[in-house]
CSV table of C-alpha atoms and ligand atoms in Angstrom, one decimal:
chain,number,residue,atom,x,y,z
A,78,UNK,CA,283.5,56.8,160.7
A,79,UNK,CA,285.9,59.5,161.5
A,80,UNK,CA,289.5,58.5,161.1
A,81,UNK,CA,291.1,61.9,162.3
A,82,UNK,CA,292.4,62.3,165.7
A,83,UNK,CA,289.8,62.8,168.3
A,84,UNK,CA,289.5,66.1,170.1
A,85,UNK,CA,289.8,65.8,174.1
A,86,UNK,CA,286.8,67.2,175.2
A,87,UNK,CA,287.4,69.7,177.9
A,88,UNK,CA,285.4,70.6,181.2
A,89,UNK,CA,283.7,73.9,181.5
A,90,UNK,CA,283.7,75.2,185.3
A,91,UNK,CA,281.8,78.5,186.2
A,92,UNK,CA,281.5,79.4,189.8
A,93,UNK,CA,279.6,82.5,191.1
A,94,UNK,CA,279.9,84.3,187.7
A,95,UNK,CA,278.9,87.9,187.6
A,96,UNK,CA,278.8,90.2,184.7
A,97,UNK,CA,277.6,93.6,185.0
A,98,UNK,CA,277.0,96.0,182.0
A,99,UNK,CA,277.1,99.7,182.6
A,100,UNK,CA,275.4,101.9,180.0
A,101,UNK,CA,274.7,105.6,180.4
A,102,UNK,CA,274.9,105.3,184.3
A,103,UNK,CA,272.5,102.3,184.4
A,104,UNK,CA,273.8,99.0,185.5
A,105,UNK,CA,272.5,95.8,184.3
A,106,UNK,CA,273.3,92.4,186.1
A,107,UNK,CA,273.2,90.0,183.2
A,108,UNK,CA,274.8,87.1,185.3
A,109,UNK,CA,274.1,87.2,189.0
A,110,UNK,CA,276.4,84.3,190.4
A,111,UNK,CA,276.0,81.6,187.9
A,112,UNK,CA,277.4,78.3,188.6
A,113,UNK,CA,277.6,75.6,185.9
A,114,UNK,CA,279.9,72.5,185.6
A,115,UNK,CA,280.0,70.6,182.4
A,116,UNK,CA,281.9,67.5,182.2
A,117,UNK,CA,284.4,66.7,179.4
A,118,UNK,CA,282.7,65.0,176.4
A,119,UNK,CA,279.2,66.0,177.5
A,120,UNK,CA,276.4,67.5,175.4
A,121,UNK,CA,274.4,70.1,177.2
A,122,UNK,CA,271.5,72.6,176.1
A,123,UNK,CA,271.2,75.8,177.9
A,124,UNK,CA,267.7,77.1,177.9
A,125,UNK,CA,266.0,80.4,179.4
A,126,UNK,CA,263.7,83.3,178.7
A,127,UNK,CA,264.9,86.3,176.6
A,128,UNK,CA,267.2,88.3,178.6
A,129,UNK,CA,268.3,85.6,181.2
A,130,UNK,CA,272.0,85.8,180.4
A,131,UNK,CA,272.5,83.0,178.0
A,132,UNK,CA,274.3,84.8,175.2
A,133,UNK,CA,276.5,86.8,177.9
A,134,UNK,CA,277.7,83.5,179.3
A,135,UNK,CA,278.5,82.0,175.7
A,136,UNK,CA,280.3,85.3,174.8
A,137,UNK,CA,282.5,84.9,178.2
A,138,UNK,CA,283.0,81.2,177.4
A,139,UNK,CA,284.1,82.0,173.7
A,140,UNK,CA,286.8,84.5,175.2
A,141,UNK,CA,285.2,87.5,173.7
A,142,UNK,CA,284.1,89.1,177.1
A,143,UNK,CA,285.4,89.0,180.6
A,144,UNK,CA,283.3,88.5,183.7
A,145,UNK,CA,283.1,91.1,186.4
A,146,UNK,CA,283.7,88.5,189.0
A,147,UNK,CA,283.6,84.9,189.7
A,148,UNK,CA,285.5,82.1,188.3
A,149,UNK,CA,285.3,80.6,184.6
A,150,UNK,CA,287.8,77.8,183.5
A,151,UNK,CA,287.6,75.9,180.2
A,152,UNK,CA,290.0,72.8,179.9
A,153,UNK,CA,292.1,74.3,182.6
A,154,UNK,CA,292.4,77.8,181.0
A,155,UNK,CA,291.5,80.6,183.4
A,156,UNK,CA,289.2,83.1,181.4
A,157,UNK,CA,289.6,85.9,183.9
A,158,UNK,CA,293.2,86.0,183.8
A,159,UNK,CA,294.4,85.0,180.4
A,160,UNK,CA,296.5,87.4,178.4
A,161,UNK,CA,296.2,88.7,174.7
A,162,UNK,CA,298.3,85.8,173.2
A,163,UNK,CA,296.6,83.2,175.4
A,164,UNK,CA,293.2,84.5,174.3
A,165,UNK,CA,294.2,84.2,170.5
A,166,UNK,CA,295.4,80.5,171.1
A,167,UNK,CA,292.1,79.8,173.2
A,168,UNK,CA,290.0,81.0,170.6
A,169,UNK,CA,291.7,79.2,167.7
A,170,UNK,CA,292.3,76.0,169.2
A,171,UNK,CA,290.2,75.4,172.5
A,172,UNK,CA,286.9,76.5,171.3
A,173,UNK,CA,284.7,76.5,168.1
A,174,UNK,CA,281.7,78.6,167.7
A,175,UNK,CA,278.5,78.3,165.7
A,176,UNK,CA,276.3,81.4,165.5
A,177,UNK,CA,272.4,81.7,164.9
A,178,UNK,CA,272.9,83.6,161.6
A,179,UNK,CA,274.0,81.4,158.9
A,180,UNK,CA,275.5,84.3,157.1
A,181,UNK,CA,277.9,85.0,160.2
A,182,UNK,CA,279.3,81.3,160.2
A,183,UNK,CA,280.5,81.1,156.4
A,184,UNK,CA,282.3,83.4,154.0
A,185,UNK,CA,279.9,83.8,151.2
A,186,UNK,CA,282.6,83.9,148.5
A,187,UNK,CA,284.2,80.5,149.5
A,188,UNK,CA,282.8,77.1,148.9
A,189,UNK,CA,282.2,74.6,151.9
A,190,UNK,CA,285.7,73.1,151.8
A,191,UNK,CA,287.4,76.3,151.5
A,192,UNK,CA,285.2,77.6,154.4
A,193,UNK,CA,286.4,74.5,156.5
A,194,UNK,CA,290.1,75.1,155.5
A,195,UNK,CA,289.9,78.9,156.5
A,196,UNK,CA,290.3,78.5,160.3
A,197,UNK,CA,293.0,76.0,159.6
A,198,UNK,CA,294.8,78.6,157.4
A,199,UNK,CA,294.3,81.2,160.1
A,200,UNK,CA,296.2,78.6,162.6
A,201,UNK,CA,298.8,77.9,160.1
A,202,UNK,CA,298.1,74.1,159.1
A,203,UNK,CA,295.6,73.5,156.3
A,204,UNK,CA,294.6,69.8,155.9
A,205,UNK,CA,292.2,69.5,153.0
A,206,UNK,CA,291.5,65.8,153.6
A,207,UNK,CA,290.7,66.4,157.2
A,208,UNK,CA,288.2,69.1,156.1
A,209,UNK,CA,286.6,66.8,153.5
A,210,UNK,CA,286.3,64.0,156.5
A,211,UNK,CA,284.5,66.5,158.6
A,212,UNK,CA,282.2,67.5,155.7
A,213,UNK,CA,281.4,63.8,155.3
A,214,UNK,CA,280.9,63.4,159.1
A,215,UNK,CA,278.3,65.9,159.1
A,216,UNK,CA,276.6,64.5,155.9
A,217,UNK,CA,277.4,67.6,153.8
A,218,UNK,CA,280.2,66.3,151.5
A,219,UNK,CA,278.1,67.3,148.7
A,220,UNK,CA,278.5,70.9,149.9
A,221,UNK,CA,282.3,71.0,149.4
A,222,UNK,CA,282.0,72.7,146.0
A,223,UNK,CA,279.0,74.8,146.8
A,224,UNK,CA,279.0,78.5,148.1
A,225,UNK,CA,276.8,79.1,151.1
A,226,UNK,CA,274.0,80.8,149.0
A,227,UNK,CA,273.7,77.4,146.9
A,228,UNK,CA,273.0,75.5,150.2
A,229,UNK,CA,270.0,75.2,152.3
A,230,UNK,CA,269.8,76.8,155.7
A,231,UNK,CA,270.3,73.3,157.4
A,232,UNK,CA,273.3,72.5,155.2
A,233,UNK,CA,274.9,75.8,156.0
A,234,UNK,CA,274.6,75.2,159.7
A,235,UNK,CA,276.1,71.6,159.3
A,236,UNK,CA,279.1,73.1,157.2
A,237,UNK,CA,279.2,75.9,160.0
A,238,UNK,CA,279.7,73.0,162.5
A,239,UNK,CA,282.5,71.5,160.3
A,240,UNK,CA,284.2,75.0,160.2
A,241,UNK,CA,284.0,75.3,163.9
A,242,UNK,CA,285.4,71.8,164.4
A,243,UNK,CA,288.2,72.5,161.8
A,244,UNK,CA,291.0,73.0,164.3
A,245,UNK,CA,289.9,70.0,166.6
A,246,UNK,CA,288.6,72.3,169.4
A,247,UNK,CA,288.0,70.7,172.9
A,248,UNK,CA,284.6,72.7,173.1
A,249,UNK,CA,281.9,73.6,170.6
A,250,UNK,CA,279.7,76.6,171.7
A,251,UNK,CA,276.5,77.4,169.7
A,252,UNK,CA,274.2,80.3,170.2
A,253,UNK,CA,270.7,79.6,168.8
A,254,UNK,CA,272.0,77.5,166.0
A,255,UNK,CA,268.4,76.5,165.0
A,256,UNK,CA,266.9,79.9,165.4
A,257,UNK,CA,266.5,80.4,161.7
A,258,UNK,CA,265.4,76.8,160.7
A,259,UNK,CA,262.1,75.0,160.7
A,260,UNK,CA,261.3,72.1,163.0
A,261,UNK,CA,262.4,69.2,160.8
A,262,UNK,CA,265.8,70.9,159.8
A,263,UNK,CA,266.4,72.1,163.4
A,264,UNK,CA,266.2,68.4,164.5
A,265,UNK,CA,268.7,67.5,161.7
A,266,UNK,CA,271.2,70.2,163.0
A,267,UNK,CA,270.8,69.0,166.7
A,268,UNK,CA,271.5,65.6,165.5
A,269,UNK,CA,274.7,66.8,163.8
A,270,UNK,CA,275.9,68.2,167.0
A,271,UNK,CA,275.0,64.9,168.8
A,272,UNK,CA,277.2,63.2,166.2
A,273,UNK,CA,280.3,65.2,166.4
A,274,UNK,CA,280.0,65.0,170.1
A,275,UNK,CA,279.9,61.2,169.9
A,276,UNK,CA,282.5,60.9,167.0
A,277,UNK,CA,285.0,63.6,168.1
A,278,UNK,CA,284.6,63.5,171.8
A,279,UNK,CA,284.2,67.3,171.8
A,280,UNK,CA,282.3,69.0,174.7
A,281,UNK,CA,279.1,70.8,173.2
A,282,UNK,CA,277.1,73.5,174.8
A,283,UNK,CA,274.3,74.9,172.8
A,284,UNK,CA,272.0,78.0,173.7
A,285,UNK,CA,268.6,77.6,172.5
A,286,UNK,CA,264.8,78.6,172.8
A,287,UNK,CA,264.0,75.4,170.8
A,288,UNK,CA,261.7,73.4,173.1
A,289,UNK,CA,262.6,70.1,171.2
A,290,UNK,CA,266.2,70.4,172.1
A,291,UNK,CA,266.0,68.3,175.3
A,292,UNK,CA,265.0,65.4,173.1
A,293,UNK,CA,268.5,65.4,171.4
A,294,UNK,CA,270.8,66.0,174.5
A,295,UNK,CA,271.4,64.3,177.8
A,296,UNK,CA,271.2,67.3,179.9
A,297,UNK,CA,269.3,70.6,179.6
A,298,UNK,CA,270.2,73.4,182.0
A,299,UNK,CA,267.8,76.3,182.5
A,300,UNK,CA,269.0,79.9,183.4
A,301,UNK,CA,266.6,82.1,185.3
A,302,UNK,CA,267.7,85.7,186.0
A,303,UNK,CA,271.4,85.2,185.5
A,304,UNK,CA,271.7,82.0,187.5
A,305,UNK,CA,271.3,78.2,186.6
A,306,UNK,CA,268.0,77.3,188.3
A,307,UNK,CA,266.9,73.7,187.0
A,308,UNK,CA,268.2,70.8,185.1
A,309,UNK,CA,266.5,68.0,183.1
A,310,UNK,CA,268.5,64.8,182.8
A,311,UNK,CA,267.5,62.2,180.1
A,312,UNK,CA,268.5,58.6,180.1
A,313,UNK,CA,267.4,55.5,178.4
A,314,UNK,CA,265.9,52.8,180.7
A,315,UNK,CA,264.9,49.1,179.8
A,316,UNK,CA,262.0,47.8,181.6
A,317,UNK,CA,261.2,44.2,182.7
A,318,UNK,CA,259.7,43.5,179.3
A,319,UNK,CA,262.9,44.6,177.5
A,320,UNK,CA,261.3,47.8,176.2
A,321,UNK,CA,263.5,50.8,176.0
A,322,UNK,CA,262.0,54.1,177.1
A,323,UNK,CA,263.4,57.8,177.6
A,324,UNK,CA,263.3,59.0,181.3
A,325,UNK,CA,263.4,62.7,182.1
A,326,UNK,CA,264.0,63.8,185.6
A,327,UNK,CA,264.0,67.5,186.6
A,328,UNK,CA,266.5,68.7,189.4
A,329,UNK,CA,266.8,72.1,191.0
A,330,UNK,CA,270.5,73.4,191.0
A,331,UNK,CA,271.9,74.1,194.3
A,332,UNK,CA,275.2,76.1,194.5
A,333,UNK,CA,278.3,76.1,196.6
A,334,UNK,CA,276.6,78.1,199.3
A,335,UNK,CA,273.3,76.4,199.4
A,336,UNK,CA,271.3,78.8,197.2
A,337,UNK,CA,268.7,77.3,194.9
A,338,UNK,CA,265.5,78.5,192.8
A,339,UNK,CA,262.3,76.9,193.2
A,340,UNK,CA,260.5,76.1,189.9
A,341,UNK,CA,258.1,78.9,189.0
A,342,UNK,CA,255.2,76.5,188.7
A,343,UNK,CA,255.8,75.3,192.3
A,344,UNK,CA,255.9,78.9,193.5
A,345,UNK,CA,252.6,79.7,191.6
A,346,UNK,CA,250.9,76.4,192.7
A,347,UNK,CA,251.3,77.1,196.3
A,348,UNK,CA,251.3,80.9,196.1
A,349,UNK,CA,254.8,81.1,197.8
A,350,UNK,CA,256.0,84.8,198.2
A,351,UNK,CA,258.3,86.9,200.3
A,352,UNK,CA,259.1,84.3,202.8
A,353,UNK,CA,258.5,80.5,203.3
A,354,UNK,CA,259.1,78.2,206.3
A,355,UNK,CA,261.6,75.5,206.0
A,356,UNK,CA,261.7,72.3,207.9
A,357,UNK,CA,264.6,69.7,207.9
A,358,UNK,CA,263.2,66.2,207.7
A,359,UNK,CA,265.4,63.1,207.7
A,360,UNK,CA,265.7,62.6,204.0
A,361,UNK,CA,264.2,65.8,202.6
A,362,UNK,CA,263.5,69.7,203.2
A,363,UNK,CA,260.1,70.9,203.5
A,364,UNK,CA,258.8,74.3,202.2
A,365,UNK,CA,255.7,75.9,203.5
A,366,UNK,CA,253.8,79.2,202.7
A,367,UNK,CA,254.3,81.8,205.5
A,368,UNK,CA,251.4,81.4,207.9
A,369,UNK,CA,251.0,77.6,207.2
A,370,UNK,CA,252.3,75.7,210.3
A,371,UNK,CA,254.3,72.6,209.2
A,372,UNK,CA,253.2,69.5,210.9
A,373,UNK,CA,256.2,68.2,212.8
A,374,UNK,CA,257.3,64.8,211.7
A,375,UNK,CA,256.5,63.1,215.0
A,376,UNK,CA,253.1,64.4,214.9
A,377,UNK,CA,252.4,62.9,211.3
A,378,UNK,CA,253.9,59.5,212.6
A,379,UNK,CA,251.6,59.4,215.6
A,380,UNK,CA,248.5,59.6,213.4
B,611,LIG,N1,276.4,95.0,175.9
B,611,LIG,C1,275.4,95.0,176.7
B,611,LIG,N2,275.2,96.3,177.4
B,611,LIG,C2,274.1,96.4,178.3
B,611,LIG,N3,273.3,95.4,178.6
B,611,LIG,C3,273.4,94.3,178.0
B,611,LIG,C4,274.6,93.9,176.9
B,611,LIG,N4,274.4,92.6,176.6
B,611,LIG,C5,273.4,92.1,177.4
B,611,LIG,N5,272.8,93.0,178.2
B,611,LIG,C6,271.6,92.9,178.9
B,611,LIG,O1,271.9,91.6,179.9
B,611,LIG,C7,270.9,90.9,180.1
B,611,LIG,C8,271.0,89.4,179.6
B,611,LIG,O2,271.4,89.5,178.2
B,611,LIG,P1,271.6,88.2,177.2
B,611,LIG,O3,271.8,88.6,175.7
B,611,LIG,O4,272.7,87.5,177.7
B,611,LIG,O5,270.3,87.3,177.5
B,611,LIG,P2,269.8,86.1,176.6
B,611,LIG,O6,269.2,85.0,177.6
B,611,LIG,O7,270.9,85.6,175.7
B,611,LIG,O8,268.6,86.6,175.7
B,611,LIG,P3,268.0,86.3,174.2
B,611,LIG,O9,267.6,84.9,174.3
B,611,LIG,O10,267.0,87.3,173.9
B,611,LIG,O11,269.4,86.4,173.4
B,611,LIG,C9,269.7,91.5,179.3
B,611,LIG,O12,269.0,92.3,180.2
B,611,LIG,C10,270.3,92.5,178.3
B,611,LIG,O13,269.7,93.6,178.1
């Protein structure tokens, strides 16, 4: 059990976020009005096809890039208007980052403990005992005296989580942290994120292609074409026999102005395209292919 002070997880609030890249006269809309709210202390996975905008969002949330338009706040810091000094403070104390490439997270000539102490030194307050406790919390105390090349890929990523947690950030961001690992080691690393989330209270956002990730997190958000499209929420439920089971429910994301994306398998199953008919019922909204006449509610009741 961790005895160090708990980080106060922070909320992540993105509203209508737009990021346009211009390269050689060609514009790419990487984020097209993305809305995402993550509650303080939550553990969320962000999934989506290649090019859907996941890394762009993480780069903005880490303070390395500024959005073209919209609103982005993390723990009350406005990421669009923060000045230089505030940005340095934000990157040092509010967010911690874990990258996919294990080599990018750790300095090769320092051992595990020295790597965890490095961000503390940059912030001006080294606490070796705290660094040791973080390595212990992540199950890699035995890596304190080892250099990265002497650790396995999974150990390197768990030490990297300790490094990212060194200055007690409110938010941990991770970009494909299991991308270079096998399935078993990936599961260990995802469990390590779950552990720091539970023990330190830090808000965690993990970008991943890993299809097994949703088994390790409460909430999985899917990005499609630069917007959040669907969400899967998992919870544990105990039935009348006392047996505990996991329940996963899928939701479509509805933004502030009422926009939503239909899941692609729904669109394909009903061959929906170009335009659809909508009908407001007392407790749901019906969607029909153009050309199919919806049966009014009263007619169905009369049958
Ligand atoms: N610096 C840049 N300049 C121009 N276009 C960019 C830049 N960075 C990203 N893009 C484009 O923005 C879109 C979103 O890219 P992004 O890297 O955020 O997607 P991603 O979902 O993280 O993809 P992947 O899973 O492959 O990493 C893509 O079309 C990409 O080509």
